[in-house]
Amino acid sequence: MIKLIGILIIIIGFILKLDTIAVVVFAGIITGLVAGMSFNEIMKTLGSAFVTNRYMSIFIITLPVIGLLERYGLRERSAYLISKIKSATVGRLTSLYLIIRTLSAMFGLRIGGHVQFIRPLILPMAQGAGESRYGEMQDSDKEAIKGLAGAVENYGNFFGQNFFVASGGVLLVVGVMKELGYKIEAIDAAKAALPIALIIMVVGTLQFLYYDKKFDMKYNAKLRIKNDITKNV
């Protein structure tokens, strides 16, 4: 049980609000020494773990960049530009992005992400398309658009990535199936994922276009009522 002392060190360090990185590194060194590792072995292990997971830091780097872009009007400009396209609707925009996102995931290309792409670009563009078509929308419908923008990223990424033979999901499936005694290769899992990716593009598009019809019926009815009242006055 003494080998779990690193967990206790981390808990105490967080409670005392000490430097996070220093606490974690110190906990790792103490754990390694208690486990009988030499100092060189501990440093080698920490270095290997850092190199293996170094791509995780790319996500952190993107955050201040996105913050600066939003600070200087990225969301407003994207909403303004899409509002100038008269044929653009919430459903058409999200359907187009669903196809692009699914295809990119199928070939291992990372172009999306809720933080990097949906919030600063796709969501304001969808909201701009809705406001351009219907005017001021109700809060409940604005929330629905937010849900659609989040869903399109989930659909495209989740169902498209398993067609790429080197994706983590495919490798996980292959590893688990082989441990259970099934003979399967990555290409077999990718082939099985292809029809699912095609189906989600169709089903997702139908869902998004359904919301176009729903919004049209709702706001066009309100517009007719408003026009009738104006004529009577």
Coordinates of C-alpha atoms in Angstrom, one line a residue:
M1 CA 0.0 0.0 0.0
I2 CA 2.9 2.3 0.5
K3 CA 3.4 2.5 -3.2
L4 CA 0.1 4.5 -3.4
I5 CA 1.7 7.3 -1.4
G6 CA 1.8 9.4 -4.6
I7 CA -2.0 9.7 -4.6
L8 CA -1.9 11.0 -1.0
I9 CA 0.8 13.5 -2.0
I10 CA -1.3 14.8 -4.9
I11 CA -4.4 15.1 -2.7
I12 CA -2.5 17.1 -0.1
G13 CA -0.8 19.3 -2.7
F14 CA -4.2 20.1 -4.3
I15 CA -5.8 20.9 -0.9
L16 CA -2.9 23.2 -0.1
K17 CA -3.2 24.7 -3.6
L18 CA 0.5 24.2 -4.4
D19 CA 1.9 24.2 -7.9
T20 CA 0.1 21.5 -9.8
I21 CA 3.0 20.4 -12.0
A22 CA 5.5 20.4 -9.1
V23 CA 3.1 18.3 -7.0
V24 CA 2.5 15.7 -9.7
V25 CA 6.2 15.4 -10.6
F26 CA 7.2 15.1 -6.9
A27 CA 4.5 12.5 -6.3
G28 CA 5.8 10.5 -9.3
I29 CA 9.4 10.6 -8.0
I30 CA 8.4 9.5 -4.5
T31 CA 6.2 6.7 -5.9
G32 CA 9.1 5.5 -8.0
L33 CA 11.6 5.6 -5.1
V34 CA 9.2 3.7 -2.9
A35 CA 8.6 1.1 -5.6
G36 CA 12.4 0.5 -5.8
M37 CA 13.2 2.3 -9.0
S38 CA 16.4 4.2 -9.5
F39 CA 16.3 8.0 -10.0
N40 CA 17.4 7.5 -13.7
E41 CA 14.6 5.0 -14.3
I42 CA 12.1 7.4 -12.8
M43 CA 13.3 10.3 -15.0
K44 CA 13.2 8.0 -18.1
T45 CA 9.6 6.9 -17.3
L46 CA 8.4 10.5 -16.8
G47 CA 10.1 11.6 -20.0
S48 CA 8.6 8.7 -22.0
A49 CA 5.2 9.5 -20.6
F50 CA 5.6 13.1 -21.6
V51 CA 6.7 12.3 -25.1
T52 CA 3.9 9.8 -25.6
N53 CA 1.2 12.3 -24.5
R54 CA 2.8 15.5 -25.9
Y55 CA 0.0 15.9 -28.5
M56 CA -2.4 16.6 -25.6
S57 CA -0.8 20.0 -25.2
I58 CA -1.8 21.0 -28.7
F59 CA -5.4 21.3 -27.4
I60 CA -4.3 23.7 -24.6
I61 CA -2.3 25.8 -27.1
T62 CA -5.4 26.4 -29.2
L63 CA -7.5 27.8 -26.4
P64 CA -5.8 31.3 -26.2
V65 CA -5.8 31.5 -30.0
I66 CA -9.5 30.9 -30.1
G67 CA -10.0 33.4 -27.3
L68 CA -8.2 36.1 -29.2
L69 CA -10.2 35.4 -32.3
E70 CA -13.5 35.6 -30.5
R71 CA -12.3 38.8 -28.7
Y72 CA -11.8 40.5 -32.0
G73 CA -15.1 39.5 -33.5
L74 CA -14.7 36.1 -35.2
R75 CA -18.2 35.0 -34.0
E76 CA -19.8 38.2 -35.1
R77 CA -18.2 38.3 -38.5
S78 CA -19.0 34.6 -39.3
A79 CA -22.6 35.2 -38.3
Y80 CA -22.7 38.4 -40.5
L81 CA -21.2 36.6 -43.5
I82 CA -23.6 33.7 -43.4
S83 CA -26.6 36.0 -42.9
K84 CA -25.8 37.5 -46.4
I85 CA -26.3 34.2 -48.0
K86 CA -30.1 34.1 -48.5
S87 CA -30.3 30.4 -49.3
A88 CA -28.5 29.4 -46.1
T89 CA -30.6 27.8 -43.4
V90 CA -29.8 26.1 -40.1
G91 CA -30.5 22.7 -41.5
R92 CA -28.6 23.2 -44.7
L93 CA -25.5 24.6 -43.0
T94 CA -25.4 21.8 -40.4
S95 CA -26.0 19.1 -43.0
L96 CA -23.2 20.4 -45.1
Y97 CA -20.8 20.4 -42.2
L98 CA -22.0 16.9 -41.2
I99 CA -20.9 15.6 -44.6
I100 CA -17.6 17.4 -44.5
R101 CA -16.9 16.4 -40.9
T102 CA -17.7 12.7 -41.5
L103 CA -15.6 12.5 -44.6
S104 CA -12.7 14.2 -42.9
A105 CA -12.9 11.8 -40.0
M106 CA -13.1 8.8 -42.3
F107 CA -9.7 9.8 -43.8
G108 CA -8.1 10.7 -40.4
L109 CA -8.2 14.5 -41.0
R110 CA -8.8 16.6 -37.9
I111 CA -10.6 19.7 -38.9
G112 CA -13.3 20.0 -36.2
G113 CA -13.8 20.1 -32.5
H114 CA -16.4 21.7 -30.2
V115 CA -14.0 24.2 -28.9
Q116 CA -11.8 24.8 -32.0
F117 CA -14.5 24.8 -34.6
I118 CA -18.1 24.5 -33.5
R119 CA -18.3 27.3 -30.9
P120 CA -16.3 30.0 -32.8
L121 CA -17.6 29.2 -36.3
I122 CA -20.4 26.7 -36.9
L123 CA -22.7 27.8 -34.1
P124 CA -22.6 31.5 -34.9
M125 CA -23.0 30.8 -38.6
A126 CA -26.1 28.6 -37.8
Q127 CA -27.5 31.3 -35.5
G128 CA -26.8 33.9 -38.2
A129 CA -28.7 31.8 -40.8
G130 CA -31.6 31.5 -38.4
E131 CA -31.8 35.1 -37.6
S132 CA -31.5 36.2 -41.2
R133 CA -34.4 33.9 -42.2
Y134 CA -36.7 34.4 -39.2
G135 CA -35.6 37.5 -37.4
E136 CA -35.3 37.4 -33.6
M137 CA -35.8 33.8 -32.5
Q138 CA -37.1 32.5 -29.2
D139 CA -34.6 31.4 -26.6
S140 CA -35.8 27.8 -26.8
D141 CA -35.1 27.7 -30.5
K142 CA -31.6 29.3 -30.0
E143 CA -30.9 26.5 -27.5
A144 CA -32.1 24.0 -30.1
I145 CA -29.6 25.4 -32.6
K146 CA -26.9 25.0 -30.0
G147 CA -27.8 21.4 -29.6
L148 CA -27.8 20.8 -33.4
A149 CA -24.3 22.4 -33.7
G150 CA -23.0 20.2 -30.9
A151 CA -24.7 17.1 -32.4
V152 CA -23.2 17.6 -35.9
E153 CA -19.7 17.4 -34.5
N154 CA -20.5 14.3 -32.4
Y155 CA -22.1 12.6 -35.4
G156 CA -19.4 13.2 -37.9
N157 CA -16.5 12.5 -35.6
F158 CA -17.9 9.5 -33.7
F159 CA -19.3 7.6 -36.7
G160 CA -16.7 8.6 -39.2
Q161 CA -13.4 8.0 -37.4
N162 CA -13.8 4.2 -37.2
F163 CA -13.4 4.0 -41.0
F164 CA -9.8 5.1 -40.6
V165 CA -7.8 2.0 -39.9
A166 CA -5.2 3.8 -37.7
S167 CA -7.8 5.5 -35.4
G168 CA -7.8 4.8 -31.7
G169 CA -11.3 3.4 -31.8
V170 CA -10.5 0.8 -34.5
L171 CA -7.3 -0.3 -32.7
L172 CA -9.2 -0.7 -29.5
V173 CA -11.9 -2.8 -31.1
V174 CA -9.3 -5.0 -32.8
G175 CA -7.4 -5.4 -29.5
V176 CA -10.4 -6.4 -27.5
M177 CA -11.8 -8.8 -30.1
K178 CA -8.4 -10.5 -30.4
E179 CA -8.2 -10.9 -26.7
L180 CA -11.7 -12.6 -26.8
G181 CA -10.4 -15.0 -29.4
Y182 CA -11.9 -13.5 -32.6
K183 CA -9.7 -13.2 -35.7
I184 CA -10.1 -9.6 -36.9
E185 CA -7.9 -7.0 -38.5
A186 CA -8.2 -3.3 -38.6
I187 CA -9.4 -3.3 -42.2
D188 CA -12.3 -5.5 -41.2
A189 CA -13.4 -3.1 -38.5
A190 CA -13.1 -0.2 -41.0
K191 CA -15.3 -2.0 -43.6
A192 CA -17.9 -2.6 -40.9
A193 CA -17.9 1.1 -40.0
L194 CA -18.4 2.4 -43.6
P195 CA -22.2 1.7 -43.8
I196 CA -22.7 3.3 -40.4
A197 CA -20.9 6.4 -41.5
L198 CA -23.0 6.7 -44.6
I199 CA -26.2 6.1 -42.6
I200 CA -25.4 8.8 -40.1
M201 CA -24.9 11.3 -42.9
V202 CA -28.4 10.5 -44.2
V203 CA -30.1 10.3 -40.8
G204 CA -28.3 13.4 -39.5
T205 CA -29.2 15.4 -42.7
L206 CA -32.9 14.4 -42.3
Q207 CA -32.8 15.5 -38.7
F208 CA -31.3 18.9 -39.5
L209 CA -33.7 19.6 -42.4
Y210 CA -36.6 18.6 -40.2
Y211 CA -35.7 21.5 -37.9
D212 CA -35.8 23.8 -41.0
K213 CA -39.3 22.7 -41.6
K214 CA -40.2 23.1 -38.0
F215 CA -38.8 26.6 -37.8
D216 CA -40.5 27.6 -41.1
M217 CA -43.9 26.5 -39.9
K218 CA -43.5 28.2 -36.6
Y219 CA -42.1 31.6 -37.7
N220 CA -44.0 31.8 -41.0
A221 CA -47.2 31.3 -39.0
K222 CA -46.2 34.2 -36.7
L223 CA -45.4 36.4 -39.6
R224 CA -48.8 35.8 -41.2
I225 CA -50.5 36.6 -37.9
K226 CA -48.5 39.8 -37.7
N227 CA -49.3 40.8 -41.2
D228 CA -53.0 40.1 -40.7
I229 CA -53.0 42.3 -37.5
T230 CA -51.3 45.1 -39.5
K231 CA -53.8 45.0 -42.3
N232 CA -56.8 45.1 -39.8
V233 CA -55.3 48.1 -38.1

